[in-house]
Amino acid sequence: MAQDQEVNRDQAEHGLMAADSSERSSDVEKNVKPFKSSQRSKGSEGPFGNEENAEVKFKTMTWCGVILILGLGAVATYTGYVIGQFKLAYPGVHNMADAGEVMLGGIGREIFGAAQILFLILIMGSHILTFSIMMNTITEHATCSIVFGIVGLAVSLICTLPRTLRRVSYMAIASFISIFAAVLITMVGVGVEKAGHDKVRATVVAPFSKAFLATTNIVFAYAGHVGFFSFISEMKEPETYMKSLYLLQGCDVSMYLLVAVVIYRYAGADVASPALGSTSGILPKVAYGIAIPTIIIAGVINGHVAAKFVYVRLFRGTDKMSKNTWGAFFRWALIVLVLWTAAWIIAEAIPVFNDLLGLVSALFASWFTYGLSGVFWLYMNHGRYGESKKKMALTAVNVCVFLIGLIICVLGLYASGITIGHDSKGRNGSFSCADDSKWKP
């Protein structure tokens, strides 16, 4: 289960590199009918008119990816700390479902467990979508994208059939090396190809839906919290978890910031989604080819975690759990088939990478990484909120953390709904044969 955290990091890397680029997209504006000359002076520049020489400028909202990466990273570090404190207070907690049971009893276990399994299925869907994009890039769209999605479904399903994942740590290391090398090739590639690119803006004015979708993609970069309880459970000395957390978050934030700034500096508005396709010629094929282990392994580990969660939930306490028979294998295979089929349907229904990441972040990462940590702290300190000034300050902080999760969820769902609805009407519609590797945010 510790690798679940690593897996989310790998996949999140793609979403983060595309985050800044999402802010510059204004595809919705292409469908706006032009004003006639008699109307232009009244409405084409918005209710505030032309503000070029205005003394008071109302249109001042901008979005800065760097600030969001640092800010959300800092908050994610604190929420990871709270998860560690909750685990130490309740050592029996092994996953989010257990945490839900501690706070709300049986109903909490069911709600949190269902949310965790849906979250994992959506992540699995993002891996199938990435597999399709990878195949389209390498083969230059040799066939319908739906076919590539089915191939990704078949490969992932077969690799998830073993009921145990031995040497998972080695698989996770291979996955990390794979994505790190692919990202490095992309950064070097955009630096060489677009060395003369000088149109860099520190902030970008963007439609709200696109701008907030970029924010949710950054949130996805810190979505590994869902596996922190399991990670701590497998540590020989859980008390040393904080050291691991600080090292992890320090490396994460630094790497995300470096990759985002370098690729945006050279690619600008030409950043693809995922960003491995931001170069041209043979380089995207090389980058995606090297990233194949990550695309497959990370998805398979998530798929195995999801299947094992369902399997244990159904057969815990029975002799079916440990039997090595054809019947046991069939039951496991059926669970795997259902989960990966659901993931494939999601990938085909939302075939735009940024849109899918935005939906995942809004629905689940907003709570697992941010909102629920505030709830955990408030539960642990119930009845002691005003016993000291420090406790009062921490109460306010954790209420704010809960509100951050709520805001990301509500506004993220709104932004995702708008962009998914818009993109589904174009060539990237649901269950489309179109080349999904050509889409740019």
Short mmCIF file of C-alpha atoms in Angstrom, two decimals:
data_model
loop_
_atom_site.label_atom_id
_atom_site.label_comp_id
_atom_site.label_asym_id
_atom_site.label_seq_id
_atom_site.Cartn_x
_atom_site.Cartn_y
_atom_site.Cartn_z
CA MET A 1 0.00 0.00 0.00
CA ALA A 2 2.91 2.33 0.49
CA GLN A 3 3.41 2.24 -3.24
CA ASP A 4 -0.04 3.76 -3.71
CA GLN A 5 1.51 7.03 -2.62
CA GLU A 6 4.34 6.64 -5.15
CA VAL A 7 1.89 5.73 -7.87
CA ASN A 8 -0.16 8.84 -7.36
CA ARG A 9 3.00 10.91 -7.51
CA ASP A 10 3.99 9.42 -10.86
CA GLN A 11 0.63 10.02 -12.45
CA ALA A 12 0.27 13.41 -10.85
CA GLU A 13 3.51 14.51 -12.49
CA HIS A 14 1.71 14.49 -15.85
CA GLY A 15 -1.19 16.54 -14.56
CA LEU A 16 1.10 19.12 -12.87
CA MET A 17 3.19 19.76 -15.95
CA ALA A 18 0.03 20.51 -17.84
CA ALA A 19 -1.43 22.69 -15.08
CA ASP A 20 0.13 26.04 -16.00
CA SER A 21 -0.70 25.47 -19.65
CA SER A 22 -4.39 24.97 -18.82
CA GLU A 23 -4.56 28.55 -17.64
CA ARG A 24 -4.00 29.85 -21.12
CA SER A 25 -6.75 27.95 -22.84
CA SER A 26 -9.76 29.87 -24.07
CA ASP A 27 -11.40 27.43 -26.45
CA VAL A 28 -14.85 28.46 -25.22
CA GLU A 29 -14.33 31.85 -26.79
CA LYS A 30 -14.13 30.28 -30.26
CA ASN A 31 -17.86 29.56 -30.14
CA VAL A 32 -18.82 33.13 -29.24
CA LYS A 33 -20.54 34.95 -32.08
CA PRO A 34 -18.73 38.16 -33.11
CA PHE A 35 -20.36 41.49 -32.36
CA LYS A 36 -21.48 43.70 -35.17
CA SER A 37 -19.69 47.02 -35.48
CA SER A 38 -22.62 48.84 -33.88
CA GLN A 39 -22.53 46.49 -30.91
CA ARG A 40 -18.78 46.22 -30.39
CA SER A 41 -18.34 49.43 -28.45
CA LYS A 42 -21.11 48.43 -26.08
CA GLY A 43 -20.47 44.81 -25.28
CA SER A 44 -17.37 43.21 -26.76
CA GLU A 45 -15.07 44.41 -24.00
CA GLY A 46 -17.29 43.39 -21.11
CA PRO A 47 -19.23 45.53 -18.66
CA PHE A 48 -16.15 47.58 -17.71
CA GLY A 49 -15.29 48.59 -21.28
CA ASN A 50 -11.75 49.23 -22.53
CA GLU A 51 -9.54 49.63 -19.46
CA GLU A 52 -6.28 50.32 -21.25
CA ASN A 53 -6.15 53.94 -20.09
CA ALA A 54 -8.56 53.67 -17.17
CA GLU A 55 -7.54 55.04 -13.78
CA VAL A 56 -9.37 52.23 -11.99
CA LYS A 57 -9.07 48.80 -13.60
CA PHE A 58 -11.61 46.22 -12.52
CA LYS A 59 -10.38 43.26 -14.61
CA THR A 60 -7.45 42.33 -12.39
CA MET A 61 -7.94 38.61 -11.63
CA THR A 62 -4.92 36.50 -12.61
CA TRP A 63 -3.66 33.00 -11.85
CA CYS A 64 -0.08 32.16 -10.96
CA GLY A 65 0.87 28.50 -11.06
CA VAL A 66 4.08 28.96 -9.07
CA ILE A 67 2.25 30.43 -6.09
CA LEU A 68 -0.33 27.64 -6.23
CA ILE A 69 2.34 24.93 -6.37
CA LEU A 70 4.08 26.36 -3.32
CA GLY A 71 0.92 27.21 -1.38
CA LEU A 72 -0.94 23.97 -1.99
CA GLY A 73 2.29 22.06 -1.32
CA ALA A 74 2.72 23.77 2.05
CA VAL A 75 -0.87 23.00 3.07
CA ALA A 76 -0.48 19.40 1.85
CA THR A 77 2.57 19.04 4.08
CA TYR A 78 0.57 20.16 7.10
CA THR A 79 -2.36 17.86 6.26
CA GLY A 80 0.08 14.97 5.90
CA TYR A 81 1.35 15.80 9.38
CA VAL A 82 -2.23 15.67 10.75
CA ILE A 83 -2.78 12.27 9.11
CA GLY A 84 0.33 11.03 10.92
CA GLN A 85 -0.99 12.33 14.23
CA PHE A 86 -4.34 10.62 13.64
CA LYS A 87 -2.59 7.35 12.84
CA LEU A 88 -0.52 7.51 16.02
CA ALA A 89 -3.66 8.26 18.03
CA TYR A 90 -5.53 5.33 16.42
CA PRO A 91 -2.92 2.68 15.48
CA GLY A 92 -5.57 0.31 14.11
CA VAL A 93 -6.37 2.65 11.20
CA HIS A 94 -4.98 1.14 7.97
CA ASN A 95 -6.89 3.11 5.32
CA MET A 96 -9.46 5.86 4.86
CA ALA A 97 -12.32 3.42 5.47
CA ASP A 98 -10.88 2.62 8.91
CA ALA A 99 -10.61 6.33 9.66
CA GLY A 100 -14.24 6.76 8.69
CA GLU A 101 -15.21 3.95 11.06
CA VAL A 102 -13.35 5.61 13.93
CA MET A 103 -15.26 8.85 13.49
CA LEU A 104 -18.68 7.72 12.25
CA GLY A 105 -18.94 4.00 12.94
CA GLY A 106 -20.07 1.50 10.32
CA ILE A 107 -21.67 4.08 8.04
CA GLY A 108 -18.43 6.07 8.03
CA ARG A 109 -16.51 2.98 6.98
CA GLU A 110 -18.88 2.38 4.06
CA ILE A 111 -18.83 6.01 2.88
CA PHE A 112 -15.07 6.45 3.16
CA GLY A 113 -14.44 3.01 1.67
CA ALA A 114 -16.68 3.71 -1.32
CA ALA A 115 -14.96 7.05 -1.88
CA GLN A 116 -11.55 5.41 -1.76
CA ILE A 117 -12.48 2.72 -4.29
CA LEU A 118 -14.04 5.27 -6.66
CA PHE A 119 -10.91 7.40 -6.36
CA LEU A 120 -8.73 4.44 -7.31
CA ILE A 121 -10.96 3.56 -10.27
CA LEU A 122 -10.69 7.11 -11.59
CA ILE A 123 -6.91 6.96 -11.27
CA MET A 124 -6.98 3.66 -13.17
CA GLY A 125 -9.01 5.39 -15.86
CA SER A 126 -6.40 8.13 -16.15
CA HIS A 127 -3.77 5.46 -16.79
CA ILE A 128 -5.83 3.89 -19.57
CA LEU A 129 -6.26 7.34 -21.11
CA THR A 130 -2.52 7.98 -20.84
CA PHE A 131 -1.86 4.61 -22.48
CA SER A 132 -4.09 5.61 -25.39
CA ILE A 133 -2.32 8.97 -25.73
CA MET A 134 1.03 7.19 -25.61
CA MET A 135 0.05 4.74 -28.35
CA ASN A 136 -1.33 7.52 -30.54
CA THR A 137 1.92 9.44 -30.15
CA ILE A 138 4.23 6.52 -30.87
CA THR A 139 2.19 5.12 -33.80
CA GLU A 140 1.09 8.52 -35.15
CA HIS A 141 -2.56 7.58 -34.67
CA ALA A 142 -2.34 4.30 -36.53
CA THR A 143 -5.89 3.33 -35.56
CA CYS A 144 -8.96 4.45 -33.60
CA SER A 145 -8.19 5.71 -30.09
CA ILE A 146 -10.89 3.44 -28.69
CA VAL A 147 -8.86 0.45 -29.91
CA PHE A 148 -5.79 1.72 -28.06
CA GLY A 149 -7.93 2.16 -24.97
CA ILE A 150 -9.08 -1.46 -25.20
CA VAL A 151 -5.47 -2.59 -25.60
CA GLY A 152 -4.57 -0.63 -22.47
CA LEU A 153 -7.51 -2.23 -20.68
CA ALA A 154 -6.36 -5.73 -21.70
CA VAL A 155 -2.72 -5.16 -20.71
CA SER A 156 -3.67 -3.68 -17.35
CA LEU A 157 -6.19 -6.42 -16.63
CA ILE A 158 -3.72 -9.23 -17.39
CA CYS A 159 -1.01 -7.64 -15.24
CA THR A 160 -3.44 -7.29 -12.32
CA LEU A 161 -4.54 -10.95 -12.33
CA PRO A 162 -1.92 -12.21 -9.81
CA ARG A 163 -3.50 -11.92 -6.36
CA THR A 164 -0.22 -10.88 -4.75
CA LEU A 165 2.22 -8.20 -5.80
CA ARG A 166 5.65 -9.45 -4.87
CA ARG A 167 8.60 -7.12 -5.19
CA VAL A 168 6.24 -4.15 -5.44
CA SER A 169 8.95 -1.82 -4.15
CA TYR A 170 11.18 -2.73 -7.09
CA MET A 171 8.30 -2.08 -9.48
CA ALA A 172 7.74 1.31 -7.88
CA ILE A 173 11.44 2.18 -8.26
CA ALA A 174 11.33 1.20 -11.94
CA SER A 175 8.21 3.32 -12.34
CA PHE A 176 9.88 6.34 -10.76
CA ILE A 177 13.04 6.02 -12.88
CA SER A 178 10.87 5.69 -15.96
CA ILE A 179 8.86 8.87 -15.44
CA PHE A 180 11.88 10.82 -14.21
CA ALA A 181 13.83 9.96 -17.37
CA ALA A 182 10.84 10.78 -19.59
CA VAL A 183 10.35 14.15 -17.92
CA LEU A 184 14.07 14.94 -18.16
CA ILE A 185 14.02 14.18 -21.89
CA THR A 186 11.00 16.47 -22.31
CA MET A 187 12.64 19.34 -20.41
CA VAL A 188 15.85 19.07 -22.42
CA GLY A 189 13.84 18.72 -25.63
CA VAL A 190 11.74 21.84 -25.17
CA GLY A 191 14.84 23.76 -24.10
CA VAL A 192 16.69 22.84 -27.30
CA GLU A 193 13.74 23.12 -29.70
CA LYS A 194 12.32 26.36 -28.34
CA ALA A 195 15.37 28.13 -26.98
CA GLY A 196 14.28 31.36 -28.65
CA HIS A 197 10.85 31.36 -27.05
CA ASP A 198 10.63 34.59 -25.04
CA LYS A 199 6.91 35.12 -24.51
CA VAL A 200 6.73 34.33 -20.82
CA ARG A 201 4.11 35.86 -18.53
CA ALA A 202 4.31 35.60 -14.75
CA THR A 203 0.51 35.66 -14.49
CA VAL A 204 -2.15 34.83 -17.04
CA VAL A 205 -5.72 36.04 -17.31
CA ALA A 206 -7.93 33.05 -18.12
CA PRO A 207 -11.59 32.03 -18.05
CA PHE A 208 -12.53 30.91 -14.55
CA SER A 209 -13.32 27.33 -15.54
CA LYS A 210 -9.96 26.82 -17.26
CA ALA A 211 -8.03 28.59 -14.52
CA PHE A 212 -9.59 26.58 -11.71
CA LEU A 213 -9.19 23.38 -13.69
CA ALA A 214 -5.47 24.14 -13.70
CA THR A 215 -5.65 24.52 -9.93
CA THR A 216 -7.29 21.12 -9.49
CA ASN A 217 -4.56 19.56 -11.64
CA ILE A 218 -1.99 20.89 -9.18
CA VAL A 219 -4.10 19.47 -6.35
CA PHE A 220 -3.83 16.07 -8.05
CA ALA A 221 -0.05 16.32 -7.76
CA TYR A 222 -0.47 16.05 -3.99
CA ALA A 223 -3.10 13.30 -4.09
CA GLY A 224 -0.91 10.63 -2.46
CA HIS A 225 -2.40 11.26 0.98
CA VAL A 226 -4.99 8.57 0.36
CA GLY A 227 -2.24 5.98 0.89
CA PHE A 228 -0.51 7.56 3.89
CA PHE A 229 -2.30 5.44 6.50
CA SER A 230 -1.18 2.25 4.76
CA PHE A 231 2.34 3.62 4.37
CA ILE A 232 2.62 4.36 8.08
CA SER A 233 1.23 0.90 8.93
CA GLU A 234 4.11 -0.74 7.09
CA MET A 235 6.83 1.32 8.79
CA LYS A 236 8.94 -0.43 11.43
CA GLU A 237 8.97 2.79 13.47
CA PRO A 238 5.80 4.80 12.77
CA GLU A 239 7.17 7.61 14.93
CA THR A 240 9.72 8.42 12.18
CA TYR A 241 6.94 9.05 9.66
CA MET A 242 7.30 12.82 9.96
CA LYS A 243 10.87 12.68 8.67
CA SER A 244 9.68 10.74 5.64
CA LEU A 245 6.85 13.20 5.10
CA TYR A 246 9.10 16.26 5.14
CA LEU A 247 11.60 14.62 2.79
CA LEU A 248 8.82 13.55 0.44
CA GLN A 249 7.10 16.92 0.34
CA GLY A 250 10.37 18.80 -0.03
CA CYS A 251 11.35 16.69 -3.03
CA ASP A 252 7.84 16.82 -4.48
CA VAL A 253 7.40 20.57 -4.33
CA SER A 254 10.93 21.21 -5.63
CA MET A 255 10.52 18.80 -8.55
CA TYR A 256 7.03 19.98 -9.47
CA LEU A 257 8.16 23.59 -9.39
CA LEU A 258 11.28 22.93 -11.48
CA VAL A 259 9.45 20.92 -14.13
CA ALA A 260 6.55 23.36 -14.40
CA VAL A 261 8.79 26.44 -14.68
CA VAL A 262 11.24 24.92 -17.18
CA ILE A 263 8.60 23.52 -19.51
CA TYR A 264 6.45 26.65 -19.33
CA ARG A 265 9.51 28.84 -19.90
CA TYR A 266 10.30 27.16 -23.21
CA ALA A 267 6.98 25.72 -24.38
CA GLY A 268 4.68 28.53 -23.31
CA ALA A 269 1.17 28.13 -24.73
CA ASP A 270 2.32 25.09 -26.73
CA VAL A 271 2.38 22.78 -23.70
CA ALA A 272 0.49 19.57 -24.44
CA SER A 273 -1.46 17.49 -21.94
CA PRO A 274 0.26 15.37 -20.72
CA ALA A 275 3.35 17.54 -21.14
CA LEU A 276 5.44 14.65 -22.53
CA GLY A 277 3.98 15.57 -25.92
CA SER A 278 5.19 19.17 -25.79
CA THR A 279 8.19 18.52 -28.05
CA SER A 280 8.12 17.58 -31.73
CA GLY A 281 9.62 15.04 -34.08
CA ILE A 282 11.00 11.88 -32.51
CA LEU A 283 11.29 13.24 -28.95
CA PRO A 284 7.65 12.70 -27.87
CA LYS A 285 7.88 9.09 -29.06
CA VAL A 286 11.10 8.58 -27.10
CA ALA A 287 9.63 10.21 -23.97
CA TYR A 288 6.46 8.16 -24.10
CA GLY A 289 8.40 5.00 -24.90
CA ILE A 290 10.51 5.45 -21.78
CA ALA A 291 7.38 6.28 -19.76
CA ILE A 292 5.66 2.99 -20.67
CA PRO A 293 6.73 1.24 -17.42
CA THR A 294 5.21 4.07 -15.37
CA ILE A 295 2.00 4.16 -17.38
CA ILE A 296 1.47 0.42 -16.94
CA ILE A 297 3.00 -0.32 -13.51
CA ALA A 298 1.46 2.63 -11.69
CA GLY A 299 -1.97 1.81 -13.10
CA VAL A 300 -1.62 -1.87 -12.26
CA ILE A 301 -0.65 -1.15 -8.65
CA ASN A 302 -3.67 1.11 -8.25
CA GLY A 303 -5.81 -1.57 -9.86
CA HIS A 304 -4.45 -4.23 -7.52
CA VAL A 305 -5.04 -2.05 -4.47
CA ALA A 306 -8.63 -1.44 -5.56
CA ALA A 307 -9.26 -5.11 -6.31
CA LYS A 308 -7.69 -6.21 -3.02
CA PHE A 309 -9.87 -3.72 -1.14
CA VAL A 310 -13.03 -5.20 -2.68
CA TYR A 311 -11.78 -8.79 -2.32
CA VAL A 312 -11.00 -8.42 1.37
CA ARG A 313 -14.25 -6.55 1.95
CA LEU A 314 -16.25 -9.42 0.41
CA PHE A 315 -14.39 -12.45 1.74
CA ARG A 316 -12.78 -11.37 5.02
CA GLY A 317 -13.30 -14.02 7.69
CA THR A 318 -13.99 -16.82 5.21
CA ASP A 319 -11.80 -19.65 3.95
CA LYS A 320 -12.08 -18.19 0.45
CA MET A 321 -9.52 -15.52 1.30
CA SER A 322 -6.45 -17.75 1.21
CA LYS A 323 -7.52 -20.66 -0.99
CA ASN A 324 -5.49 -21.22 -4.14
CA THR A 325 -8.21 -22.77 -6.30
CA TRP A 326 -9.73 -22.04 -9.69
CA GLY A 327 -12.82 -20.76 -7.90
CA ALA A 328 -10.78 -18.26 -5.89
CA PHE A 329 -8.92 -17.15 -9.02
CA PHE A 330 -12.21 -16.72 -10.89
CA ARG A 331 -13.65 -14.54 -8.14
CA TRP A 332 -10.50 -12.39 -8.12
CA ALA A 333 -10.46 -12.17 -11.93
CA LEU A 334 -14.10 -11.13 -12.00
CA ILE A 335 -13.44 -8.28 -9.55
CA VAL A 336 -10.43 -7.15 -11.61
CA LEU A 337 -12.47 -7.29 -14.83
CA VAL A 338 -15.30 -5.19 -13.38
CA LEU A 339 -12.92 -2.56 -11.98
CA TRP A 340 -10.83 -2.18 -15.14
CA THR A 341 -13.94 -2.13 -17.33
CA ALA A 342 -15.33 0.71 -15.21
CA ALA A 343 -11.98 2.51 -15.52
CA TRP A 344 -12.03 2.08 -19.32
CA ILE A 345 -15.56 3.50 -19.56
CA ILE A 346 -14.45 6.54 -17.57
CA ALA A 347 -11.38 7.01 -19.79
CA GLU A 348 -13.52 6.90 -22.95
CA ALA A 349 -16.26 9.08 -21.48
CA ILE A 350 -13.76 11.79 -20.45
CA PRO A 351 -11.03 11.53 -23.13
CA VAL A 352 -9.31 14.83 -22.29
CA PHE A 353 -6.50 14.30 -19.78
CA ASN A 354 -6.83 17.65 -17.99
CA ASP A 355 -10.59 17.26 -17.65
CA LEU A 356 -10.27 13.81 -16.09
CA LEU A 357 -7.62 14.94 -13.60
CA GLY A 358 -9.76 17.94 -12.70
CA LEU A 359 -12.75 15.73 -11.95
CA VAL A 360 -10.68 13.31 -9.85
CA SER A 361 -9.18 16.17 -7.85
CA ALA A 362 -12.50 17.91 -7.27
CA LEU A 363 -14.34 14.79 -6.14
CA PHE A 364 -11.72 13.05 -4.03
CA ALA A 365 -8.25 14.65 -3.80
CA SER A 366 -9.88 17.79 -2.40
CA TRP A 367 -11.01 15.73 0.61
CA PHE A 368 -8.34 13.04 0.99
CA THR A 369 -5.48 15.56 0.74
CA TYR A 370 -7.06 18.63 2.32
CA GLY A 371 -10.59 18.68 3.78
CA LEU A 372 -10.57 15.43 5.76
CA SER A 373 -7.33 16.29 7.56
CA GLY A 374 -9.11 19.27 9.09
CA VAL A 375 -11.88 16.93 10.21
CA PHE A 376 -9.32 14.49 11.67
CA TRP A 377 -7.75 17.24 13.79
CA LEU A 378 -11.11 18.54 14.99
CA TYR A 379 -12.14 15.00 15.95
CA MET A 380 -8.93 14.34 17.89
CA ASN A 381 -9.23 17.63 19.77
CA HIS A 382 -12.97 17.65 20.36
CA GLY A 383 -13.85 19.57 23.53
CA ARG A 384 -10.43 21.24 23.77
CA TYR A 385 -10.69 23.89 21.06
CA GLY A 386 -10.46 26.82 23.49
CA GLU A 387 -8.14 25.51 26.19
CA SER A 388 -5.23 27.72 25.04
CA LYS A 389 -4.38 30.38 22.49
CA LYS A 390 -2.35 27.86 20.51
CA LYS A 391 -5.27 25.45 20.46
CA MET A 392 -7.62 28.21 19.33
CA ALA A 393 -5.25 29.16 16.53
CA LEU A 394 -4.92 25.53 15.41
CA THR A 395 -8.69 25.17 15.50
CA ALA A 396 -9.00 28.13 13.13
CA VAL A 397 -6.28 26.69 10.90
CA ASN A 398 -7.99 23.31 10.60
CA VAL A 399 -11.39 24.86 9.97
CA CYS A 400 -9.70 26.73 7.12
CA VAL A 401 -8.17 23.46 5.88
CA PHE A 402 -11.65 21.92 5.80
CA LEU A 403 -12.96 24.95 3.91
CA ILE A 404 -10.10 24.69 1.40
CA GLY A 405 -11.17 21.14 0.65
CA LEU A 406 -14.81 22.19 0.35
CA ILE A 407 -13.99 25.09 -1.99
CA ILE A 408 -11.77 22.92 -4.21
CA CYS A 409 -14.55 20.32 -4.37
CA VAL A 410 -17.41 22.69 -5.21
CA LEU A 411 -15.58 25.02 -7.60
CA GLY A 412 -13.62 22.11 -9.08
CA LEU A 413 -16.82 20.25 -9.94
CA TYR A 414 -18.24 23.43 -11.49
CA ALA A 415 -15.12 24.04 -13.59
CA SER A 416 -14.86 20.37 -14.59
CA GLY A 417 -18.51 20.28 -15.61
CA ILE A 418 -18.10 23.29 -17.90
CA THR A 419 -14.89 22.08 -19.55
CA ILE A 420 -16.03 18.46 -19.92
CA GLY A 421 -19.30 19.65 -21.47
CA HIS A 422 -17.45 21.94 -23.87
CA ASP A 423 -14.75 19.45 -24.85
CA SER A 424 -17.27 16.64 -25.38
CA LYS A 425 -18.83 18.64 -28.21
CA GLY A 426 -15.57 18.90 -30.15
CA ARG A 427 -13.42 16.31 -31.83
CA ASN A 428 -12.47 14.96 -28.41
CA GLY A 429 -16.03 13.84 -27.65
CA SER A 430 -16.83 10.77 -25.58
CA PHE A 431 -16.02 7.40 -27.17
CA SER A 432 -14.33 9.13 -30.10
CA CYS A 433 -11.78 7.69 -32.52
CA ALA A 434 -10.02 11.09 -32.67
CA ASP A 435 -6.30 11.37 -31.90
CA ASP A 436 -6.28 12.25 -28.20
CA SER A 437 -2.53 12.99 -28.29
CA LYS A 438 -3.13 16.16 -30.33
CA TRP A 439 -5.26 17.91 -27.77
CA LYS A 440 -3.70 20.98 -26.16
CA PRO A 441 -5.17 22.81 -23.16
#
